[in-house]
Structure formats: structure tokens, C-alpha cells
Short mmCIF file of C-alpha atoms in Angstrom, two decimals:
data_model
loop_
_atom_site.label_atom_id
_atom_site.label_comp_id
_atom_site.label_asym_id
_atom_site.label_seq_id
_atom_site.Cartn_x
_atom_site.Cartn_y
_atom_site.Cartn_z
CA MET I 30 -27.63 11.92 51.86
CA ASN I 31 -28.99 8.52 50.05
CA ASP I 32 -30.22 8.96 46.42
CA LEU I 33 -33.05 6.85 46.72
CA LEU I 34 -34.53 6.92 43.47
CA ARG I 35 -30.71 6.58 42.20
CA LEU I 36 -31.26 9.29 39.82
CA ASP I 37 -27.37 10.24 39.50
CA ASP I 38 -27.40 6.45 38.20
CA ARG I 39 -28.69 7.89 34.90
CA LEU I 40 -25.46 10.01 34.53
CA ASN I 41 -22.74 8.76 32.12
CA ALA I 42 -19.10 8.72 33.24
CA ASP I 43 -18.44 12.00 31.70
CA GLN I 44 -21.25 13.56 33.56
CA ARG I 45 -20.53 12.15 36.92
CA LEU I 46 -16.87 13.29 36.25
CA ILE I 47 -18.28 16.83 35.86
CA ARG I 48 -20.46 16.54 39.12
CA ASP I 49 -17.37 15.05 41.32
CA THR I 50 -15.33 17.97 40.09
CA VAL I 51 -17.47 21.01 40.41
CA LYS I 52 -18.75 19.45 43.72
CA SER I 53 -15.26 19.25 44.86
CA PHE I 54 -14.41 22.73 43.73
CA VAL I 55 -17.65 23.79 45.65
CA SER I 56 -16.53 22.20 48.81
CA ASP I 57 -13.10 23.21 48.79
CA ARG I 58 -13.29 26.86 47.53
CA ILE I 59 -17.00 27.98 48.20
CA LEU I 60 -18.29 26.58 51.03
CA PRO I 61 -15.54 27.61 53.70
CA ASN I 62 -16.06 31.18 52.56
CA VAL I 63 -19.61 31.81 51.04
CA GLY I 64 -21.20 32.67 54.29
CA ASP I 65 -18.77 35.70 55.02
CA TRP I 66 -19.44 36.59 51.48
CA PHE I 67 -23.00 36.65 51.88
CA GLU I 68 -22.83 38.45 55.29
CA ASN I 69 -20.57 41.19 53.91
CA ALA I 70 -22.45 41.42 50.70
CA VAL I 71 -19.29 40.40 48.48
CA PHE I 72 -18.59 38.27 45.70
CA PRO I 73 -14.86 37.86 44.63
CA ALA I 74 -15.72 37.52 40.82
CA ARG I 75 -12.02 38.33 39.52
CA GLU I 76 -10.72 35.69 41.57
CA LEU I 77 -13.03 33.06 41.26
CA ALA I 78 -13.47 33.54 37.14
CA PRO I 79 -10.17 32.24 36.04
CA GLU I 80 -10.84 29.53 38.52
CA LEU I 81 -14.02 28.66 36.73
CA GLY I 82 -12.91 29.11 33.52
CA SER I 83 -9.72 26.41 34.05
CA LEU I 84 -12.47 23.98 35.02
CA GLY I 85 -14.45 24.78 31.78
CA LEU I 86 -17.69 25.79 33.30
CA LEU I 87 -17.91 29.45 31.21
CA GLY I 88 -19.69 28.60 28.30
CA MET I 89 -19.18 25.21 28.95
CA HIS I 90 -22.55 24.00 26.60
CA LEU I 91 -20.93 26.24 23.66
CA GLU I 92 -18.45 24.79 20.94
CA GLY I 93 -15.24 26.41 20.19
CA TYR I 94 -13.67 29.18 21.41
CA GLY I 95 -12.07 27.67 23.94
CA CYS I 96 -15.61 26.41 25.54
CA ALA I 97 -15.95 22.86 26.45
CA GLY I 98 -18.79 21.79 24.05
CA THR I 99 -20.84 19.53 26.50
CA ASP I 100 -23.98 18.15 26.66
CA ALA I 101 -27.17 19.77 28.36
CA VAL I 102 -27.37 17.28 31.11
CA SER I 103 -23.89 17.86 31.85
CA TYR I 104 -24.20 21.48 32.01
CA GLY I 105 -27.24 20.88 34.27
CA VAL I 106 -25.17 18.89 36.48
CA ALA I 107 -22.55 21.65 37.03
CA CYS I 108 -25.60 23.93 37.62
CA ARG I 109 -26.83 21.82 40.30
CA GLU I 110 -23.41 21.50 42.09
CA LEU I 111 -22.53 25.13 41.93
CA GLU I 112 -25.87 26.33 43.45
CA ALA I 113 -25.65 23.65 46.29
CA GLY I 114 -22.86 26.34 47.29
CA ASP I 115 -24.92 29.29 46.51
CA SER I 116 -27.13 30.76 44.15
CA GLY I 117 -24.98 33.80 43.48
CA LEU I 118 -22.19 31.28 42.37
CA ARG I 119 -24.33 29.48 39.78
CA SER I 120 -25.58 32.93 38.58
CA PHE I 121 -22.35 34.20 37.88
CA VAL I 122 -21.94 31.01 35.58
CA SER I 123 -25.01 31.20 34.11
CA VAL I 124 -25.16 34.98 33.12
CA GLN I 125 -21.39 34.30 31.84
CA GLY I 126 -22.19 31.38 29.82
CA SER I 127 -25.93 31.63 28.82
CA LEU I 128 -26.68 35.28 28.76
CA ALA I 129 -23.71 36.82 27.51
CA MET I 130 -21.46 34.19 25.68
CA PHE I 131 -24.31 32.58 24.07
CA PRO I 132 -26.02 35.35 22.12
CA ILE I 133 -22.45 36.47 20.72
CA TRP I 134 -21.70 32.77 19.97
CA ARG I 135 -25.37 32.39 18.38
CA TYR I 136 -25.87 35.75 16.55
CA GLY I 137 -22.65 37.38 16.77
CA SER I 138 -20.16 37.99 13.91
CA ASP I 139 -17.03 36.25 13.70
CA GLU I 140 -15.12 39.56 14.84
CA GLN I 141 -17.40 39.67 18.02
CA LYS I 142 -16.94 35.84 18.93
CA ASP I 143 -13.18 36.31 18.22
CA GLU I 144 -12.62 39.21 20.01
CA TRP I 145 -14.70 38.18 23.21
CA LEU I 146 -15.38 34.42 23.51
CA PRO I 147 -11.94 32.91 24.10
CA ARG I 148 -11.44 35.37 26.93
CA MET I 149 -14.88 34.96 28.54
CA ALA I 150 -14.45 31.13 28.33
CA ALA I 151 -11.25 31.54 30.31
CA GLY I 152 -12.49 33.69 32.80
CA THR I 153 -10.34 36.94 31.94
CA ALA I 154 -13.16 38.80 30.98
CA ILE I 155 -16.58 38.97 32.51
CA GLY I 156 -19.90 39.68 30.76
CA CYS I 157 -23.33 40.87 31.71
CA PHE I 158 -26.76 40.86 29.94
CA GLY I 159 -29.05 44.12 29.69
CA LEU I 160 -32.66 43.27 29.49
CA THR I 161 -34.61 44.20 32.42
CA GLU I 162 -35.52 47.84 33.04
CA PRO I 163 -36.83 49.54 35.76
CA ASP I 164 -40.30 49.82 34.42
CA HIS I 165 -40.34 46.86 32.03
CA GLY I 166 -39.43 43.43 33.37
CA SER I 167 -41.82 40.94 32.62
CA ASP I 168 -42.97 43.15 29.45
CA PRO I 169 -39.53 43.49 27.66
CA ALA I 170 -41.25 44.28 24.24
CA ASN I 171 -42.00 47.61 25.63
CA MET I 172 -38.39 48.30 26.93
CA ARG I 173 -37.39 52.29 26.81
CA THR I 174 -33.85 51.93 25.97
CA TYR I 175 -33.07 52.97 22.37
CA ALA I 176 -30.10 52.71 19.78
CA LYS I 177 -30.41 55.57 16.91
CA LYS I 178 -28.70 55.33 14.14
CA ASP I 179 -26.06 58.48 13.33
CA GLY I 180 -24.30 57.64 10.49
CA SER I 181 -22.70 54.39 10.39
CA ASP I 182 -22.75 54.59 14.34
CA TRP I 183 -25.26 53.85 16.62
CA ILE I 184 -26.00 56.45 19.64
CA LEU I 185 -27.51 54.13 22.81
CA ASN I 186 -29.49 55.96 25.74
CA GLY I 187 -31.47 54.50 28.65
CA SER I 188 -31.16 51.95 31.61
CA LYS I 189 -31.35 48.65 32.74
CA MET I 190 -31.85 46.96 36.26
CA TRP I 191 -30.87 44.37 38.31
CA ILE I 192 -28.00 43.06 36.42
CA THR I 193 -25.87 40.58 37.52
CA ASN I 194 -22.07 41.26 37.26
CA GLY I 195 -23.12 44.78 35.82
CA SER I 196 -20.45 46.66 37.74
CA ILE I 197 -17.60 44.24 37.11
CA ALA I 198 -18.23 43.48 33.34
CA ASP I 199 -15.84 43.76 30.67
CA VAL I 200 -18.63 43.80 28.20
CA ALA I 201 -22.50 44.21 28.02
CA VAL I 202 -24.83 42.75 25.83
CA VAL I 203 -27.72 45.33 25.51
CA TRP I 204 -30.89 44.63 24.16
CA ALA I 205 -32.34 48.18 22.78
CA GLN I 206 -35.32 49.45 20.63
CA THR I 207 -34.19 50.35 17.34
CA ASP I 208 -36.22 51.73 14.19
CA GLU I 209 -35.59 48.07 12.87
CA GLY I 210 -37.02 46.48 15.75
CA ILE I 211 -35.44 45.04 19.24
CA ARG I 212 -31.62 44.44 18.40
CA GLY I 213 -28.57 43.21 20.52
CA PHE I 214 -25.32 45.28 21.15
CA VAL I 215 -21.83 44.17 22.28
CA VAL I 216 -20.80 47.05 24.35
CA PRO I 217 -17.51 47.10 26.01
CA THR I 218 -17.93 48.56 29.42
CA SER I 219 -15.18 51.22 28.91
CA THR I 220 -17.11 52.85 26.26
CA PRO I 221 -17.65 56.46 27.27
CA GLY I 222 -21.45 57.17 28.68
CA PHE I 223 -21.62 53.71 29.77
CA SER I 224 -21.87 53.26 34.00
CA ALA I 225 -22.83 50.46 36.01
CA PRO I 226 -23.48 51.60 39.82
CA GLU I 227 -23.73 48.43 42.12
CA ILE I 228 -26.98 47.73 43.80
CA HIS I 229 -26.54 47.64 47.65
CA LYS I 230 -28.99 46.76 50.62
CA LYS I 231 -29.82 43.21 49.08
CA LEU I 232 -31.06 40.87 51.58
CA SER I 233 -30.99 38.05 48.83
CA LEU I 234 -28.20 36.96 46.66
CA ARG I 235 -25.94 39.00 48.47
CA ALA I 236 -22.79 36.87 47.65
CA SER I 237 -23.40 38.07 43.90
CA VAL I 238 -22.77 41.19 41.80
CA THR I 239 -26.08 42.99 41.23
CA SER I 240 -26.27 46.55 39.29
CA SER I 241 -27.94 49.12 37.09
CA LEU I 242 -26.71 49.94 33.73
CA TYR I 243 -26.99 53.57 32.27
CA PHE I 244 -26.30 54.74 28.91
CA ASP I 245 -25.90 58.39 28.09
CA ASP I 246 -25.02 58.96 24.23
CA VAL I 247 -23.02 55.86 24.48
CA ARG I 248 -21.59 56.04 20.83
CA LEU I 249 -21.28 52.54 19.33
CA PRO I 250 -19.85 51.33 15.81
CA ALA I 251 -21.77 49.32 13.40
CA SER I 252 -19.88 46.60 14.21
CA ALA I 253 -21.26 46.48 17.79
CA ALA I 254 -25.04 45.02 16.73
CA LEU I 255 -25.44 41.48 17.10
CA PRO I 256 -26.12 41.07 12.93
CA ASP I 257 -27.96 37.68 13.03
CA VAL I 258 -31.06 38.47 15.15
CA THR I 259 -33.70 41.12 15.34
CA GLY I 260 -36.83 41.06 17.61
CA LEU I 261 -37.44 39.45 21.05
CA ARG I 262 -36.42 35.97 19.83
CA GLY I 263 -32.82 37.11 20.60
CA PRO I 264 -32.96 37.99 24.26
CA LEU I 265 -35.56 35.34 24.96
CA SER I 266 -33.52 32.69 23.63
CA CYS I 267 -30.69 33.38 25.62
CA LEU I 268 -33.47 33.36 28.81
CA SER I 269 -34.05 29.82 27.70
CA GLU I 270 -30.80 28.74 27.92
CA ALA I 271 -30.06 30.53 31.60
CA ARG I 272 -33.62 29.11 32.83
CA PHE I 273 -32.45 25.48 31.86
CA GLY I 274 -29.58 25.97 34.12
CA ILE I 275 -32.00 27.22 36.83
CA VAL I 276 -34.26 24.22 36.58
CA TRP I 277 -31.03 22.31 37.42
CA GLY I 278 -29.39 24.76 39.95
CA VAL I 279 -32.19 25.22 42.49
CA VAL I 280 -32.15 21.39 42.80
CA GLY I 281 -28.79 21.83 44.46
CA ALA I 282 -29.79 24.28 46.64
CA ALA I 283 -32.83 22.22 48.01
CA ARG I 284 -30.50 19.41 48.39
CA SER I 285 -28.06 21.37 50.57
CA CYS I 286 -31.06 22.07 52.73
CA LEU I 287 -32.70 18.57 53.06
CA GLU I 288 -29.10 17.60 53.81
CA ALA I 289 -28.53 20.27 56.67
CA ALA I 290 -32.05 19.44 57.90
CA VAL I 291 -31.52 15.61 58.13
CA ASP I 292 -27.95 15.96 59.74
CA TYR I 293 -29.44 18.22 62.33
CA ALA I 294 -32.71 16.12 63.25
CA LYS I 295 -30.24 13.06 63.89
CA THR I 296 -28.26 15.10 66.29
CA ARG I 297 -30.48 17.65 67.96
CA VAL I 298 -31.82 15.91 71.24
CA GLN I 299 -35.08 17.23 72.60
CA PHE I 300 -37.00 15.15 75.45
CA ASP I 301 -34.35 12.89 75.42
CA LYS I 302 -34.41 11.75 72.04
CA PRO I 303 -33.10 13.23 68.30
CA ILE I 304 -35.86 15.21 66.78
CA GLY I 305 -35.44 13.12 64.00
CA ALA I 306 -37.27 10.16 65.78
CA PHE I 307 -40.24 12.47 66.04
CA GLN I 308 -43.15 11.45 63.46
CA LEU I 309 -43.68 15.35 62.73
CA THR I 310 -40.19 15.71 61.77
CA GLN I 311 -39.99 12.26 60.00
CA GLU I 312 -42.87 13.90 57.97
CA LYS I 313 -41.41 16.77 57.02
CA LEU I 314 -38.21 15.15 55.94
CA ALA I 315 -40.12 12.81 53.67
CA TRP I 316 -42.19 15.27 51.68
CA MET I 317 -39.03 17.41 51.34
CA TYR I 318 -37.48 14.36 49.84
CA VAL I 319 -40.29 13.88 47.77
CA GLY I 320 -40.08 17.53 46.48
CA LEU I 321 -36.37 17.26 45.72
CA ALA I 322 -36.55 13.89 43.72
CA GLN I 323 -39.45 15.19 41.90
CA ALA I 324 -37.43 18.36 40.90
CA GLY I 325 -34.64 16.02 40.10
CA LEU I 326 -36.82 14.26 37.73
CA THR I 327 -37.93 17.02 36.04
CA ALA I 328 -34.34 18.56 35.45
CA LEU I 329 -32.90 15.23 34.07
CA HIS I 330 -36.18 15.05 31.77
CA LEU I 331 -35.69 18.39 30.49
CA GLY I 332 -31.77 17.70 30.03
CA SER I 333 -32.75 14.64 28.10
CA LEU I 334 -35.07 16.68 25.91
CA LYS I 335 -32.60 19.61 25.34
CA ASP I 336 -30.01 17.15 24.00
CA THR I 337 -32.44 15.55 21.52
CA GLY I 338 -33.41 18.88 20.28
CA GLN I 339 -36.76 18.61 21.80
CA LEU I 340 -36.84 21.18 24.60
CA GLU I 341 -39.29 23.87 24.13
CA PRO I 342 -39.75 27.32 26.36
CA ARG I 343 -42.67 26.11 27.65
CA GLN I 344 -41.40 22.97 29.01
CA ILE I 345 -38.62 25.23 30.54
CA SER I 346 -41.15 27.40 32.38
CA PHE I 347 -42.74 24.21 33.74
CA GLY I 348 -39.31 23.33 35.01
CA LYS I 349 -38.66 26.76 36.58
CA LEU I 350 -41.98 27.14 37.85
CA ALA I 351 -42.11 23.87 39.43
CA ASN I 352 -38.73 23.48 40.34
CA VAL I 353 -38.13 26.80 42.17
CA ARG I 354 -41.47 26.64 44.33
CA ALA I 355 -40.14 23.03 45.46
CA ALA I 356 -36.99 24.58 46.27
CA LEU I 357 -38.27 27.19 48.41
CA ASP I 358 -40.67 24.78 50.07
CA ILE I 359 -37.87 22.52 51.05
CA ALA I 360 -35.75 25.48 52.40
CA ARG I 361 -38.61 26.86 54.50
CA GLN I 362 -39.21 23.42 55.87
CA ALA I 363 -35.48 22.99 56.84
CA ARG I 364 -35.58 26.27 58.58
CA SER I 365 -38.41 24.96 60.65
CA ILE I 366 -36.36 21.68 61.63
CA LEU I 367 -33.33 23.84 62.58
CA GLY I 368 -35.55 25.97 64.73
CA GLY I 369 -33.56 29.54 65.77
CA ASN I 370 -30.57 27.74 64.26
CA GLY I 371 -32.02 28.11 61.06
CA ILE I 372 -31.60 31.65 60.66
CA THR I 373 -27.79 31.75 61.25
CA LEU I 374 -25.25 31.35 58.75
CA GLU I 375 -23.67 28.73 60.79
CA TYR I 376 -26.04 26.81 58.56
CA PRO I 377 -26.70 27.23 54.82
CA VAL I 378 -30.56 26.91 54.87
CA ILE I 379 -31.47 30.85 55.55
CA ARG I 380 -28.84 31.74 52.93
CA HIS I 381 -30.20 29.29 50.06
CA MET I 382 -33.84 30.30 51.10
CA ASN I 383 -33.55 34.29 51.01
CA ASN I 384 -31.42 33.48 47.32
CA LEU I 385 -34.26 31.36 46.34
CA GLU I 386 -36.75 34.58 46.81
CA SER I 387 -34.86 36.02 44.19
CA VAL I 388 -34.32 32.99 41.70
CA LEU I 389 -38.35 33.26 42.33
CA THR I 390 -38.58 36.12 40.33
CA TYR I 391 -35.72 36.59 37.86
CA GLU I 392 -35.54 35.21 34.41
CA GLY I 393 -39.54 35.20 34.40
CA THR I 394 -41.26 35.61 37.72
CA GLN I 395 -43.51 32.79 38.84
CA GLU I 396 -46.77 34.65 37.37
CA ILE I 397 -45.30 34.79 34.09
CA HIS I 398 -44.27 31.28 33.89
CA THR I 399 -47.87 30.13 35.52
CA LEU I 400 -49.48 32.10 32.22
CA VAL I 401 -47.16 30.55 29.97
CA LEU I 402 -48.50 27.21 31.06
CA GLY I 403 -52.03 28.68 31.16
CA GLU I 404 -51.61 29.58 27.67
CA ALA I 405 -49.96 26.36 26.67
CA LEU I 406 -53.11 24.46 28.08
CA THR I 407 -56.11 26.92 26.92
CA GLY I 408 -54.42 28.52 23.71
CA LEU I 409 -55.59 32.07 25.19
CA ALA I 410 -52.85 34.38 26.08
CA ALA I 411 -53.45 35.86 29.39
CA TYR I 412 -50.73 38.40 29.38
CA ARG I 413 -51.67 40.42 25.88
#
């Protein structure tokens, strides 16, 4: 499909190489299989993780410990091409790098970094991120999971929910209340008292592992605590990293839907001509492209801000709010162009559309990001 605004002309040679490498991997390895994975609610994480690691995609925006150390736009481009395959694939990479590796890299001890980051970058160890709870999603400050000191050890109790990679993870970065404030803990999932049952019967993100986490008197050594952060700024900084990937990723999902709609409109004949020759269809396609290009511009601009150290959380909220909504609108319009064929897994549209319903909610709901922007405009916090 034509890049009418020539947005990818703004990419440098390294960024284009990453784009082409990830796009080729998705085309060869993911697209022939992802429809079946989605239908059967499976994701071969153990098989794919070393392949993703060998491509340098796990923690790719971090420095050292086997990480690629790329710039922000390169990370964004990779997320875009991954999510053009499936949101579950991008979620796996995002959780591994931005939610599990990043807090260890940014706030962890040298021992924690040395133990986990090289293996996670290689894909031989998988991580997850425990923040959301059954009763506290958008309000993490009131989480109930609690870690209490017992001599030099910590005793962790509580639960988390909607945790990507939870039941397949080797390590969980868990956020909990303590007498000192909210702290992060690096928890090997083999620790007694830790359990992570998988959540089933999902109709979205089916090609992704989603779990609950339970902590029943999980005893952790003092060295399990992340030493360099206390309070909500720890988990929120991780979410900012992951949300940046979403801003780019959903552009890939939207592009996949638009490409499917254009191809279908050119070949589906009704009333003796392709439906793409009808004005109503062309109007849909034109507005879909406008939304896609605007989302791409937003992603590229935020990537440039991040690479120059100017990106703010409220700008990421703008990007997630605008781009996820645009992607969902494009997916829904594509579904209408494909008619009955739009609900089958022979085409990517219904899969992307269902997945985007989860992306709309996770890592900050549409409503929360709306209120973040409202506060930025008025100076008044509506959610406190």
C-alpha cells in the first residue's frame, strides 16, 4: 500500500533495516500461523522468545546486558511491524522489554541486572509485570498486595490480574504496598507460595498468555526489592515505556486492516464492478487512510521527542488515546468493507479488531488518558 505522506522517508538507514527485518520475520514466522493460534488460544512463547532475542528485539531500547541499545524510533518501528502481525506478539515483546526488563535495568541492583537481564534479552528467561489487581486497575495507589518485613526478609501476600506472560514467566516484577510506600520486587516464579493460573475464555488477545498472580506468604530475601525506587513513579515510568510502544504498535494493526480492505475492495465484484469503484467504499478507504497517516505522524513525532529527552507522560497519553481510537475505527470500517468475510480468520481484520478492544483498556483505559489530557488543559484533576 502506498505511503502517500512518505512517512517512512523520515526513517534513517538503521531504522529502515529494523523495519524490514521485523516485517520479514512477521511475514515468514507469524502470519502463516497466527490465525490458528488465535482460534486455538495459544501462543508459543517459549519457541518464539529465543527467535525474538536473536533479532535483538527484547529490551532493544536498553543499553548493555546483551540489549541492542537502539533509539526510540527504532523501538517504535519494531512495535509497529510486530503488531501488524498481532497485538499479542507486540504485547509479549513490550511486556518483556518495557515492563519486566526496564524496571530491573533502571531501578535494580547490579546483582539483579546480572542475574536476569542477559537471559531476558536472549529470550531464555521470560518476565511479567504485576501491577493491576482484581479491584484496583486504574487506581494502583490503593493496591492491596502487601509486603511486610520479617527480619531481613519480605513476606508478600496478595494478587494481581490480567498479567501478560504470567503463567509462563520465570520472573515477575511485582509492585506492593509496604510500610515504606510502594516498592517493586523481583520475584522468581519458582518461589514457594507463588502461583499464576492462566485466564481462559478470552475473545480478545487470544494469541497471548494472560494470567492471574497469587502470593501466599511468599518469602523473599532483602535482595529481591528494587533498591532505587519507592512510590508510584516506579511502575508508572514502566507504563510510560510500554505505552510508547502501543502508540506505534496500533499503527501496524490499523495498517494491516486497511491493506486487507483495499485488496478486498479491488477484487470483490458486485453489480459488475469491484466494490472499490463505488463512491461509498472509496470514502471509507480515504478516511481510513487519513486516520492511519495521522496516527503515524503522532507516533513519529513522539518518537522524535523521546529521542531528544523531551517526551512527557501526558504526551504519551495523547498518543495512546488518539492512536488506539483511530486504529479501532479503521478496523471496524475494514470489517464493514469485507462484509461477511470480515468476521473470518481468513482475513486479519476481526482478529485485529478484537485485540484492539483489549489495547483500548490495558496500560491506562481510554477514560483515564482522557482525564490526563483534561487535567493538562485545565489544571484540575478529575480523578482525585
